[in-house]
Coordinates of C-alpha atoms in Angstrom, one line a residue:
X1 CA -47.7 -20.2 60.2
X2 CA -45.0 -18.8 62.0
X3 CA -44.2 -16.5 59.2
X4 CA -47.5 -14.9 59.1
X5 CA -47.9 -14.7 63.0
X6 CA -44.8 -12.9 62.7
X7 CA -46.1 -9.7 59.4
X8 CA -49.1 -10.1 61.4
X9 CA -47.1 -7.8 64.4
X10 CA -45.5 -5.6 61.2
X11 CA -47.0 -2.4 62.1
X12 CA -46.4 -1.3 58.5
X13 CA -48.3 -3.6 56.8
X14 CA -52.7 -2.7 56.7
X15 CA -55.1 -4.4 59.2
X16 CA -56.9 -5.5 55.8
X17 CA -53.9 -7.3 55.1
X18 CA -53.1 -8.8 58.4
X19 CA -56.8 -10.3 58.7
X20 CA -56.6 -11.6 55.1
X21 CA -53.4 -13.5 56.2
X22 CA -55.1 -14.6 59.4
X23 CA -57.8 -15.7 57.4
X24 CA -55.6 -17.9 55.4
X25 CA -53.8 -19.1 57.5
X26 CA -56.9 -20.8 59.4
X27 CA -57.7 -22.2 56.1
X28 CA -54.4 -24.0 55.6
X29 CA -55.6 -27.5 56.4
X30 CA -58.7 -27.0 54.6
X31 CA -56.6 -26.3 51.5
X32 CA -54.7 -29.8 52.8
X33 CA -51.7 -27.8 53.3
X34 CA -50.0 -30.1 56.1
X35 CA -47.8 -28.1 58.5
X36 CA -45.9 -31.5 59.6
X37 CA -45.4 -33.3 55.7
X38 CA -46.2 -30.0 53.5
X39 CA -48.0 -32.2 50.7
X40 CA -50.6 -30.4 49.1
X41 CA -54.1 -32.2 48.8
X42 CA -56.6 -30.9 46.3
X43 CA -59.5 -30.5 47.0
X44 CA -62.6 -29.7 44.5
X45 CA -65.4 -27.4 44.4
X46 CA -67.4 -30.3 42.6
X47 CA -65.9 -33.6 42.3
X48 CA -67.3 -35.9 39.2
X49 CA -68.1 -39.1 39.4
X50 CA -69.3 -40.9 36.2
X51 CA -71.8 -44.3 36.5
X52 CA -71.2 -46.6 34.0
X53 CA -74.4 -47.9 31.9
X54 CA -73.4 -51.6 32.4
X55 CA -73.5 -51.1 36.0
X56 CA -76.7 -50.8 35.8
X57 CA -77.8 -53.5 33.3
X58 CA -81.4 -54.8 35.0
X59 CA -82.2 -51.8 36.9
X60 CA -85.4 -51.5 35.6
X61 CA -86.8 -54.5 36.2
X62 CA -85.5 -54.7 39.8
X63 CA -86.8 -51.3 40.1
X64 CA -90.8 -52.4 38.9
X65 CA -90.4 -55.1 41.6
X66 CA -88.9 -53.4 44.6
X67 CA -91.7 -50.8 44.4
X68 CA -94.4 -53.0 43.6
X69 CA -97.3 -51.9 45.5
X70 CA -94.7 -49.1 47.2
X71 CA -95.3 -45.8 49.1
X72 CA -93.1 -44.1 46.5
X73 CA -96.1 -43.9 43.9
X74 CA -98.2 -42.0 46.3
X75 CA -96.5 -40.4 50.0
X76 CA -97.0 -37.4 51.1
X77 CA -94.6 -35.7 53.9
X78 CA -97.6 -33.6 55.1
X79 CA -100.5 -36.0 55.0
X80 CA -99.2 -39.3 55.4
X81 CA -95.6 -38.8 57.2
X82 CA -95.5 -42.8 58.0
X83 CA -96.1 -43.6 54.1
X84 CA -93.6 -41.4 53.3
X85 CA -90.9 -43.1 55.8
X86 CA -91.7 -46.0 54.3
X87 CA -91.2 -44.4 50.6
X88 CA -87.9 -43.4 51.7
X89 CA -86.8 -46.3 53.6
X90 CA -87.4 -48.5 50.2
X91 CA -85.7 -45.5 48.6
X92 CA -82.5 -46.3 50.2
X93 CA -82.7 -49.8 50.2
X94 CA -82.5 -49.8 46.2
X95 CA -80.2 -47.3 46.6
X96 CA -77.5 -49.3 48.0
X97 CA -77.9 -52.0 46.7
X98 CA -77.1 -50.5 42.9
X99 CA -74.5 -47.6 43.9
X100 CA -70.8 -48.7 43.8
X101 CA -69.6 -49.2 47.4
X102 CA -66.9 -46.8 46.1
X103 CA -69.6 -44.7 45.5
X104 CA -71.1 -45.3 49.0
X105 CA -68.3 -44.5 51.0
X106 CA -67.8 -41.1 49.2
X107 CA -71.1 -40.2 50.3
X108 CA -71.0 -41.3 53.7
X109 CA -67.8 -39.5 54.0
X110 CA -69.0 -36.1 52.3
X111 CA -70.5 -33.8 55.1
X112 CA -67.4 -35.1 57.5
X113 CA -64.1 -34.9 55.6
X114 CA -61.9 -31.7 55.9
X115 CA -61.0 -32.4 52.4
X116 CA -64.1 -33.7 51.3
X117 CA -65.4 -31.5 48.3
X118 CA -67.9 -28.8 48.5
X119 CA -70.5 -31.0 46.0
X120 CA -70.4 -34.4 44.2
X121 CA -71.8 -35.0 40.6
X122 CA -73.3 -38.3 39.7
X123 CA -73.6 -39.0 36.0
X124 CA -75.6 -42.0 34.5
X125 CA -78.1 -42.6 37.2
X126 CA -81.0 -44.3 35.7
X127 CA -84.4 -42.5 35.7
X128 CA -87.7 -42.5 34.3
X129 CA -87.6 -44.0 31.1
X130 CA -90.5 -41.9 29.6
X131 CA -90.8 -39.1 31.8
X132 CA -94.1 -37.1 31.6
X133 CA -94.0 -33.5 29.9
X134 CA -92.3 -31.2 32.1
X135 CA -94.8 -30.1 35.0
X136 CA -96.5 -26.6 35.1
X137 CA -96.6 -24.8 38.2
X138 CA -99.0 -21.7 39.3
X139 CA -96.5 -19.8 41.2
X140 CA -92.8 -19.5 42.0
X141 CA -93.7 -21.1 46.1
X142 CA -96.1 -23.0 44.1
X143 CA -92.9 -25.5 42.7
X144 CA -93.4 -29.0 43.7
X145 CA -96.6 -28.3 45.7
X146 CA -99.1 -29.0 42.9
X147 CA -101.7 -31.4 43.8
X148 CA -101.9 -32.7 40.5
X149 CA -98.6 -32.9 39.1
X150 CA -97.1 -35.9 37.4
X151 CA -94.9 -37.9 39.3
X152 CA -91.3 -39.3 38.6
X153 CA -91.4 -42.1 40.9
X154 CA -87.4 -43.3 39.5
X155 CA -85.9 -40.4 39.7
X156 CA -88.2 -39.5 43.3
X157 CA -86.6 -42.6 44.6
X158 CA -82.6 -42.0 43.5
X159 CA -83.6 -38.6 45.5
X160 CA -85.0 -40.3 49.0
X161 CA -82.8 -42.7 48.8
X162 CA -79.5 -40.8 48.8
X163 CA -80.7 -38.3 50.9
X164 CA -80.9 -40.7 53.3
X165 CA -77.2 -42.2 52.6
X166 CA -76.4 -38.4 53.9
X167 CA -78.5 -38.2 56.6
X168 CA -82.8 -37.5 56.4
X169 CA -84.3 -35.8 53.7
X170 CA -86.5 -33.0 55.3
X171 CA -89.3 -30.0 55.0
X172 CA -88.7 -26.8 55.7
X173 CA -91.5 -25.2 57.8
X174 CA -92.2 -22.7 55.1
X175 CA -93.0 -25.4 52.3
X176 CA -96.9 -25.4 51.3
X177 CA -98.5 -28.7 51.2
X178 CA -99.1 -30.5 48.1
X179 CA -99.0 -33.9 46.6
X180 CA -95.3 -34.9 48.3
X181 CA -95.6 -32.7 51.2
X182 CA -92.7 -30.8 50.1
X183 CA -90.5 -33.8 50.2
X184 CA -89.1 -33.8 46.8
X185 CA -89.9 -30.2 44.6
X186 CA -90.0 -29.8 41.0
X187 CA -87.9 -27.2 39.8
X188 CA -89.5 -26.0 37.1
X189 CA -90.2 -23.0 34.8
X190 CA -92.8 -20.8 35.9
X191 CA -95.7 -19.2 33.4
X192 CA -95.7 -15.4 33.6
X193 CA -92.4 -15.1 35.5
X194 CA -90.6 -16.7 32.8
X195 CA -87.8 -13.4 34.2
X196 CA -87.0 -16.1 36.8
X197 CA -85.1 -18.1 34.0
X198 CA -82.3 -15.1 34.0
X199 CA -79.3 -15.2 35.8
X200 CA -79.7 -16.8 39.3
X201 CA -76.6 -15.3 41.4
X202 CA -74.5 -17.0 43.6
X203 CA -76.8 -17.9 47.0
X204 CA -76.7 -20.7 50.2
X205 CA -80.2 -21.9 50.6
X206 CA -81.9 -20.3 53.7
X207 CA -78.7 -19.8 55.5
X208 CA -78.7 -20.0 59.2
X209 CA -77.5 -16.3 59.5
X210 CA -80.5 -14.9 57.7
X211 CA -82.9 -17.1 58.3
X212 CA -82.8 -18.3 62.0
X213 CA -84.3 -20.0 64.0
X214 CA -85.7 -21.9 60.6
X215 CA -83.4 -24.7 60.1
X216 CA -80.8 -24.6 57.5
X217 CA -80.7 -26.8 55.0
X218 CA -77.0 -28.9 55.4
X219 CA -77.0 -30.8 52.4
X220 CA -79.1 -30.5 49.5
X221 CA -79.2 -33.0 45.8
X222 CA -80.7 -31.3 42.2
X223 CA -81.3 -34.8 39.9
X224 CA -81.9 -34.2 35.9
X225 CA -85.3 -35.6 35.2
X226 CA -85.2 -33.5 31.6
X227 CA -82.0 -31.4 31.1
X228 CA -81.9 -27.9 28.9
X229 CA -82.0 -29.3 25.6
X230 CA -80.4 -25.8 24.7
X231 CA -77.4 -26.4 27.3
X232 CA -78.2 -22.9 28.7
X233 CA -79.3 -23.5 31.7
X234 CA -75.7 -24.3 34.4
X235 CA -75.5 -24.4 37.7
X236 CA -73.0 -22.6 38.9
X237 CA -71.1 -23.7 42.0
X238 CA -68.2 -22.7 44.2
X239 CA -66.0 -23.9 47.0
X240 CA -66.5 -21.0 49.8
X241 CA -63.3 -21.1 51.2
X242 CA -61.7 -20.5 47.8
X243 CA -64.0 -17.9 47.2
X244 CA -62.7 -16.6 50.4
X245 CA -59.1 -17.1 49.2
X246 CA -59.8 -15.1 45.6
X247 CA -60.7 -12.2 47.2
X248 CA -58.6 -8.9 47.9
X249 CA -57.7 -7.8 51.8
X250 CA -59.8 -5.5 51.8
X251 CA -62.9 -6.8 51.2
X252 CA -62.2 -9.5 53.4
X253 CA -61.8 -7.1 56.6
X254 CA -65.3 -5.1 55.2
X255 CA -67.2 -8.2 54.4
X256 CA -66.1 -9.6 57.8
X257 CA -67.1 -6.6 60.0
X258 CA -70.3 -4.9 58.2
X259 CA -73.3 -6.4 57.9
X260 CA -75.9 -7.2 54.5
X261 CA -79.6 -7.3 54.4
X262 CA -82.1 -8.6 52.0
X263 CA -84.9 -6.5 50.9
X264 CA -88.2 -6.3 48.8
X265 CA -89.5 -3.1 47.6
X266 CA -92.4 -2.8 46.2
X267 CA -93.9 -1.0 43.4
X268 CA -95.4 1.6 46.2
X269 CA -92.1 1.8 47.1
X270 CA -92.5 0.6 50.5
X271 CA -89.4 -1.5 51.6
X272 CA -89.7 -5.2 53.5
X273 CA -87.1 -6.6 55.4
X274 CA -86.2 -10.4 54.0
X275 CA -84.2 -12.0 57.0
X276 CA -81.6 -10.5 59.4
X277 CA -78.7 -8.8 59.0
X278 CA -75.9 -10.8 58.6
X279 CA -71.8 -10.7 57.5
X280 CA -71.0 -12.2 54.7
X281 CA -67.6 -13.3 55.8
X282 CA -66.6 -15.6 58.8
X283 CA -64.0 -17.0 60.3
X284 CA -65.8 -18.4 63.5
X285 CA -65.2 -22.2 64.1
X286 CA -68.3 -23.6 62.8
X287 CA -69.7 -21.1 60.4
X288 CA -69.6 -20.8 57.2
X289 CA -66.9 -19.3 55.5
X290 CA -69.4 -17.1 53.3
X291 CA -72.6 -16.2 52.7
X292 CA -74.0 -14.8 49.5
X293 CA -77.8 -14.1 49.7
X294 CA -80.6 -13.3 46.9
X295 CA -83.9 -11.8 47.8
X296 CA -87.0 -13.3 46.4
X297 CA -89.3 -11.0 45.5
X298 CA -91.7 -13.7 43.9
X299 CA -94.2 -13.8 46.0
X300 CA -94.7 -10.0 46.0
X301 CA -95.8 -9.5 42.5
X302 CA -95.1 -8.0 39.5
X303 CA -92.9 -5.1 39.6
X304 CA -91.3 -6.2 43.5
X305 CA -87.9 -6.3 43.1
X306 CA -84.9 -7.3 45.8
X307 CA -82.3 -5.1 47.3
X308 CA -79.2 -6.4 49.2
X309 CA -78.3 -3.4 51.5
X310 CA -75.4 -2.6 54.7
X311 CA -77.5 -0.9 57.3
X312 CA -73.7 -0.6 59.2
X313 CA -71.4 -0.2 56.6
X314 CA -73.0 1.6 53.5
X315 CA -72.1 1.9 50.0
X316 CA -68.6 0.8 50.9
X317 CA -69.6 -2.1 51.8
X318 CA -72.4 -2.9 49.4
X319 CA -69.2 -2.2 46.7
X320 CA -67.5 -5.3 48.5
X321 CA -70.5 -7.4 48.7
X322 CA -71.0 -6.8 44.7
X323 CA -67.3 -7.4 44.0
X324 CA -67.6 -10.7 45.8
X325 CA -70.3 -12.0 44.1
X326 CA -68.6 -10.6 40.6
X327 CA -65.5 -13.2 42.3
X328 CA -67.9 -16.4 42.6
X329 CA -69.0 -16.0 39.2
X330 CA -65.2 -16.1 38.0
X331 CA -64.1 -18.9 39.5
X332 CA -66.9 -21.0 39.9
X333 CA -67.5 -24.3 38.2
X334 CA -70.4 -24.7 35.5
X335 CA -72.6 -28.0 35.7
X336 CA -75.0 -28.4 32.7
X337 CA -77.7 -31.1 34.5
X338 CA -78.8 -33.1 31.6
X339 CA -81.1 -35.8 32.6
X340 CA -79.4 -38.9 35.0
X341 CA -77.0 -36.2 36.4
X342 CA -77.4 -35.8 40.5
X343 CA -75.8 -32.7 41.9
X344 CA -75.3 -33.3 45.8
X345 CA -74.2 -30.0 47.5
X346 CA -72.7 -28.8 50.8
X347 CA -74.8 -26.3 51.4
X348 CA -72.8 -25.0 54.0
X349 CA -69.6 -25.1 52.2
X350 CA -70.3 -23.6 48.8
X351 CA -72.3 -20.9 47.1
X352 CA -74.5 -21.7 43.9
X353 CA -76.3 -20.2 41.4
X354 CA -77.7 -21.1 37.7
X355 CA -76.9 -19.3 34.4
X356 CA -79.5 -18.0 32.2
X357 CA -81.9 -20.1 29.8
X358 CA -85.1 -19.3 27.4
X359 CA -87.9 -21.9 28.9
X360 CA -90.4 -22.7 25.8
X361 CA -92.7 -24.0 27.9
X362 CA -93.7 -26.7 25.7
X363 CA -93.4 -29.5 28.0
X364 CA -89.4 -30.3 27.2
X365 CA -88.2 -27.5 29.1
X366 CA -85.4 -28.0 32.0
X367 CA -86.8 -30.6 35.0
X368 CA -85.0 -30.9 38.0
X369 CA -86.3 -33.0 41.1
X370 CA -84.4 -31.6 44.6
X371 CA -84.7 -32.4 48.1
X372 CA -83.0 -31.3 51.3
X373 CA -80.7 -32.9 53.5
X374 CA -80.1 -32.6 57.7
X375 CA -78.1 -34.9 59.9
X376 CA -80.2 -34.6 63.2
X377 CA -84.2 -34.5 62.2
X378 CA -85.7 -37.4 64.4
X379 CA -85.2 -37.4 68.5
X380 CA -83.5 -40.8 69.8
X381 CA -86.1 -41.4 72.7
X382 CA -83.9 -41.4 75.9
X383 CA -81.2 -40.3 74.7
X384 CA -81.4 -36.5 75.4
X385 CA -79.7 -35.9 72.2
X386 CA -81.6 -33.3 70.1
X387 CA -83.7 -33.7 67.1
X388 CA -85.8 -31.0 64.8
X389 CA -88.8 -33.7 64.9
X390 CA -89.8 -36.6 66.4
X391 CA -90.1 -40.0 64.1
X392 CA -92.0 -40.4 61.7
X393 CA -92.7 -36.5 61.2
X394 CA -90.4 -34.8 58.1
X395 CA -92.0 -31.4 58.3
X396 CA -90.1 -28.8 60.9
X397 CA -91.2 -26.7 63.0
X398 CA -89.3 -22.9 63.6
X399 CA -89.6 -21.5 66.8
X400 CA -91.1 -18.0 66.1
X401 CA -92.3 -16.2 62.8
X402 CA -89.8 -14.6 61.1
X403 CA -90.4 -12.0 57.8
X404 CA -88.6 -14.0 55.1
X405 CA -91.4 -16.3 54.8
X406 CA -94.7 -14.9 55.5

């Protein structure tokens, strides 16, 4: 540290530079770099943890009879938001009594350590032993908000229940109803924007900076009801502090002082603001460490497509933001979710994304169940403390209208 507080005053060395080595200096304890006992601790964009089948010798059976007559075959976030706290209070019940304590105490730790990683794969979870075709959806908002889709009730409770492990499993405000509420959403192919299936680039999920005053998502978990039976389809994930770390000097002093913004533009040409503007980089206490962004344009139609623009810093800039996400393809980590694999990420410490796949559409195509994850949704009663909702309610509220949802 003293070292770089000391080329920090080298008036011949860039202000690019300078802030680069600030900004990795900060990050020394993140990386585990000790100052006092200089022993390096990894630490892992995803770190893989792999279930053994015999641990779960039975599960079946204890599963028919925990759930006997459960909420978990019929709640419903929206209608029913007591039903559904009961669904996911059985949820994590089962849930701990089958996960390795090992495995426990990972997760309890995960949104906490400094060296924690930035997502946790389970492999071998059991699920739904014959799991219905692979649901069809109307629309791209439309996924998991069918009123007449089949249910995975296995896999739905594996979901619940370690959501609740990390904290509450939650709706955003701008989720439609539907058969869960929004609770659990199927991530599905959708007919007739089948151009959805191409490359999804490295994104957070509603980020605070974009989206505010909508609540971000902190934590979120992808389970494999039916994986890509191609191996195509791979989610793409990537520790945001070592994306930080891979890029040049220079882009970290652009990306840290201009701003980005999402847009739509539609086939009339007309242009629609998607969020606020926000900087990519940060090195606040508190914030996260980047932000990469893609616009949806699927509610817009055919022929809408998404922009990410700097309305302060221009091409320059844009070159920078296009570079870094070039970066978090390169040394990201790619996760092929087959079915039993649970993804569980740190929203607010990694970017994701998904590789490309063909969906056939013939009711074996890719099935992913995913929920979200915050630590502070219910109000304590007299406590003061705050909370998004109060109990048993999982759908939350925003404080105003903002454009990235209407």
């Amino acid at each position: 540290k003293k070292v770089v507080c000391k080329h920090t005053q080298d008036p011949n060395i860039s202000v690019g530079t300078k802030m680069h080595m600030l900004f990795l200096a900060s990050l020394l304890p993140a990386f585990g770099l000790s100052l006092i006992n200089k022993k390096p601790i990894v630490r892992e964009s995803v770190r893989r943890m792999q279930l053994r089948s015999e641990q779960f010798a039975g599960f079946h059976e204890s599963w028919k009879k925990h759930f006997q007559g459960s909420d978990i075959f019929t709640y419903n976030a929206r209608e029913d938001p007591a039903g559904a706290a009961r669904a996911v209070a059985a949820s994590f019940a089962h849930v701990t009594r089958w996960i390795p304590s090992d495995v426990i105490a990972a997760l309890l730790d995960f949104p906490f350590r400094e060296d924690a990683p930035a997502a946790i794969l389970l492999q071998g979870l059991p699920v739904d032993k014959e799991p219905p075709l692979t649901p069809v959806v109307s629309a791209i908002h439309g996924i998991g908000t069918e009123l007449k889709q089949p249910r995975v009730p296995v896999a739905e409770s594996w979901v619940l229940g370690l959501a609740r492990v990390l904290g509450h499993p939650f709706v955003p405000p701008f989720f439609d109803q539907g058969h869960r509420g929004g609770l659990v959403r199927d991530m599905v192919p959708v007919p007739g924007v089948e151009n959805l299936c191409g490359m999804l680039p490295m994104h957070r999920d509603f980020p605070a900076s974009v989206f505010a005053p909508f609540p971000e998502p902190e934590i979120f978990l992808l389970l494999g009801v039916r994986g890509d039976k191609m191996h195509k389809a791979k989610t793409m994930v990537v520790d945001s502090e070592k994306l930080v770390a891979s890029l040049n000097a220079e882009d970290v002093e652009i990306l840290s002082t201009y701003h980005m913004r999402a847009q739509i533009v539609l086939p009339n040409r007309t242009v629609i603001d998607q969020g606020a503007p926000f900087r990519p980089l940060s090195t606040q206490m508190g914030c996260a460490a980047a932000t990469l962004f893609v616009p949806d344009a699927g509610a817009y139609g055919a022929g809408a497509f998404g922009q990410m623009v700097s309305p302060d810093g221009g091409p320059k800039a844009e070159a920078a933001w296009h570079r870094m996400m070039e970066t978090g393809l390169r040394v990201c980590e790619y996760i092929d979710l087959q079915q039993g694999d649970c993804l569980i990420l740190n929203n607010v410490r990694c970017c994701h994304g998904r590789t490309a796949f063909e969906p056939q559409l013939d009711g074996n195509d890719r099935w992913l169940v995913k929920s979200y994850v915050t630590s502070d949704l219910w109000q304590r009663p007299a406590t003061g403390k705050h909370g998004a909702e109060t109990f048993p309610n999982f759908v939350t509220q925003a404080r105003q209208k903002v454009t990235n949802v209407d």
